[in-house]
Tab-separated table of C-alpha atoms in Angstrom:
chain	number	residue	atom	x	y	z
L	1	MET	CA	-81.678	8.521	-52.849
L	2	SER	CA	-82.163	10.302	-55.941
L	3	VAL	CA	-79.586	10.660	-58.828
L	4	GLU	CA	-79.000	14.203	-58.412
L	5	ALA	CA	-78.518	13.376	-54.514
L	6	SER	CA	-75.839	10.611	-55.076
L	7	GLU	CA	-74.472	13.224	-57.621
L	8	ARG	CA	-74.222	15.632	-55.057
L	9	LEU	CA	-73.034	13.260	-52.718
L	10	ILE	CA	-70.613	11.898	-54.076
L	11	ASP	CA	-69.318	15.737	-54.684
L	12	LEU	CA	-69.609	16.144	-51.464
L	13	VAL	CA	-67.720	14.079	-50.080
L	14	ARG	CA	-64.917	14.164	-52.525
L	15	ALA	CA	-64.556	18.416	-51.256
L	16	ASN	CA	-66.101	17.710	-47.303
L	17	ARG	CA	-64.593	14.160	-46.753
L	18	LEU	CA	-68.013	13.650	-45.114
L	19	PRO	CA	-67.769	11.270	-42.228
L	20	SER	CA	-68.931	7.562	-43.207
L	21	SER	CA	-71.255	7.267	-40.035
L	22	TYR	CA	-73.285	11.002	-41.806
L	23	LEU	CA	-72.849	8.455	-45.211
L	24	ASP	CA	-74.641	5.265	-44.052
L	25	VAL	CA	-77.652	7.495	-41.201
L	26	LEU	CA	-77.958	9.163	-44.951
L	27	ARG	CA	-78.048	6.644	-46.755
L	28	ARG	CA	-81.451	5.288	-44.826
L	29	MET	CA	-82.951	8.567	-44.168
L	30	ASN	CA	-82.039	11.685	-46.612
L	31	ASP	CA	-83.383	14.479	-44.149
L	32	GLY	CA	-86.083	14.901	-41.753
L	33	LEU	CA	-86.887	15.309	-38.248
L	34	LEU	CA	-85.400	11.871	-36.484
L	35	ARG	CA	-87.336	10.581	-33.300
L	36	ARG	CA	-84.750	10.423	-30.557
L	37	ARG	CA	-83.463	13.978	-30.071
L	38	ARG	CA	-80.740	14.234	-27.883
L	39	CYS	CA	-77.277	13.985	-28.177
L	40	PRO	CA	-75.077	13.736	-25.019
L	41	ALA	CA	-72.292	15.862	-24.264
L	42	SER	CA	-69.356	15.948	-21.830
L	43	PHE	CA	-70.281	19.241	-21.073
L	44	PRO	CA	-73.086	22.045	-20.634
L	45	THR	CA	-74.518	23.009	-23.409
L	46	SER	CA	-77.162	26.245	-24.266
L	47	TRP	CA	-79.698	22.850	-23.656
L	48	ALA	CA	-78.280	21.179	-20.231
L	49	ASP	CA	-75.696	20.938	-18.580
L	50	ASP	CA	-74.915	17.229	-19.863
L	51	HIS	CA	-76.378	17.065	-23.382
L	52	PHE	CA	-78.018	19.417	-26.311
L	53	GLU	CA	-81.574	18.402	-28.342
L	54	VAL	CA	-81.861	18.773	-32.156
L	55	ARG	CA	-84.936	19.044	-34.583
L	56	SER	CA	-83.414	16.647	-38.035
L	57	LEU	CA	-81.188	15.848	-40.307
L	58	LEU	CA	-79.795	17.492	-43.263
L	59	GLY	CA	-79.584	15.624	-45.953
L	60	ILE	CA	-78.518	16.343	-49.356
L	61	GLY	CA	-80.262	17.706	-52.327
L	62	GLY	CA	-83.834	19.780	-51.925
L	63	ALA	CA	-84.655	22.469	-50.535
L	64	ARG	CA	-82.952	21.886	-47.161
L	65	GLY	CA	-79.635	20.029	-47.583
L	66	ILE	CA	-76.724	20.951	-46.199
L	67	ASP	CA	-75.698	22.069	-50.040
L	68	SER	CA	-79.425	23.428	-50.677
L	69	SER	CA	-79.097	27.429	-51.781
L	70	GLY	CA	-81.741	28.830	-50.953
L	71	GLY	CA	-81.737	29.605	-47.296
L	72	HIS	CA	-81.775	26.665	-45.613
L	73	GLY	CA	-78.436	24.536	-46.955
L	74	SER	CA	-74.918	25.163	-44.369
L	75	LYS	CA	-73.450	27.868	-45.899
L	76	ASP	CA	-76.554	30.380	-45.798
L	77	MET	CA	-76.962	29.598	-42.415
L	78	VAL	CA	-73.144	30.825	-41.336
L	79	ALA	CA	-74.124	33.014	-42.818
L	80	GLU	CA	-77.295	34.150	-41.429
L	81	TRP	CA	-76.215	33.415	-38.416
L	82	GLY	CA	-72.479	34.453	-37.916
L	83	TYR	CA	-71.694	30.878	-37.151
L	84	PRO	CA	-68.064	30.611	-37.873
L	85	ASP	CA	-67.179	28.912	-41.017
L	86	ILE	CA	-65.181	25.816	-39.997
L	87	GLY	CA	-67.008	23.234	-41.269
L	88	ILE	CA	-71.015	22.087	-42.227
L	89	VAL	CA	-73.863	22.781	-39.834
L	90	LEU	CA	-76.162	18.646	-40.028
L	91	PHE	CA	-78.557	19.408	-37.808
L	92	ASP	CA	-81.324	21.620	-37.974
L	93	MET	CA	-81.804	22.797	-33.835
L	94	LEU	CA	-85.005	23.377	-32.425
L	95	SER	CA	-83.735	26.899	-31.544
L	96	GLY	CA	-84.411	28.374	-34.803
L	97	GLY	CA	-80.525	28.932	-35.849
L	98	HIS	CA	-78.898	29.846	-31.996
L	99	ASP	CA	-77.351	26.986	-31.574
L	100	ALA	CA	-75.263	24.754	-34.221
L	101	VAL	CA	-74.149	21.144	-34.884
L	102	MET	CA	-70.840	21.262	-37.517
L	103	LEU	CA	-68.968	18.903	-39.002
L	104	ASP	CA	-64.863	21.291	-38.032
L	105	TYR	CA	-63.353	21.069	-40.378
L	106	ARG	CA	-60.055	23.239	-38.835
L	107	GLU	CA	-56.500	22.084	-39.111
L	108	GLY	CA	-54.811	20.938	-36.098
L	109	GLU	CA	-56.607	23.577	-33.377
């Protein structure tokens, strides 16, 4: 991880309470396509009754990081696709923006 990405990560952790499991993954792979893309779900999704599929992990920094402002960052996706402004988009989905996996930072809901 570059120094710039490390500094951004520290800022994001402080501001957004990023989960340790996400940080562990970023230490090994700071964005990119995933080999295992199916995520189990206990509820029906737009993909299937028991799972959803992601394409890639959004990392820190660069053109497609969660903190990027070039059209591909989390805030850009929330604005472009009308997602609820409740947290951070973590994965790029196969649907090209019609679905999202987000960290939900709402309190007590």
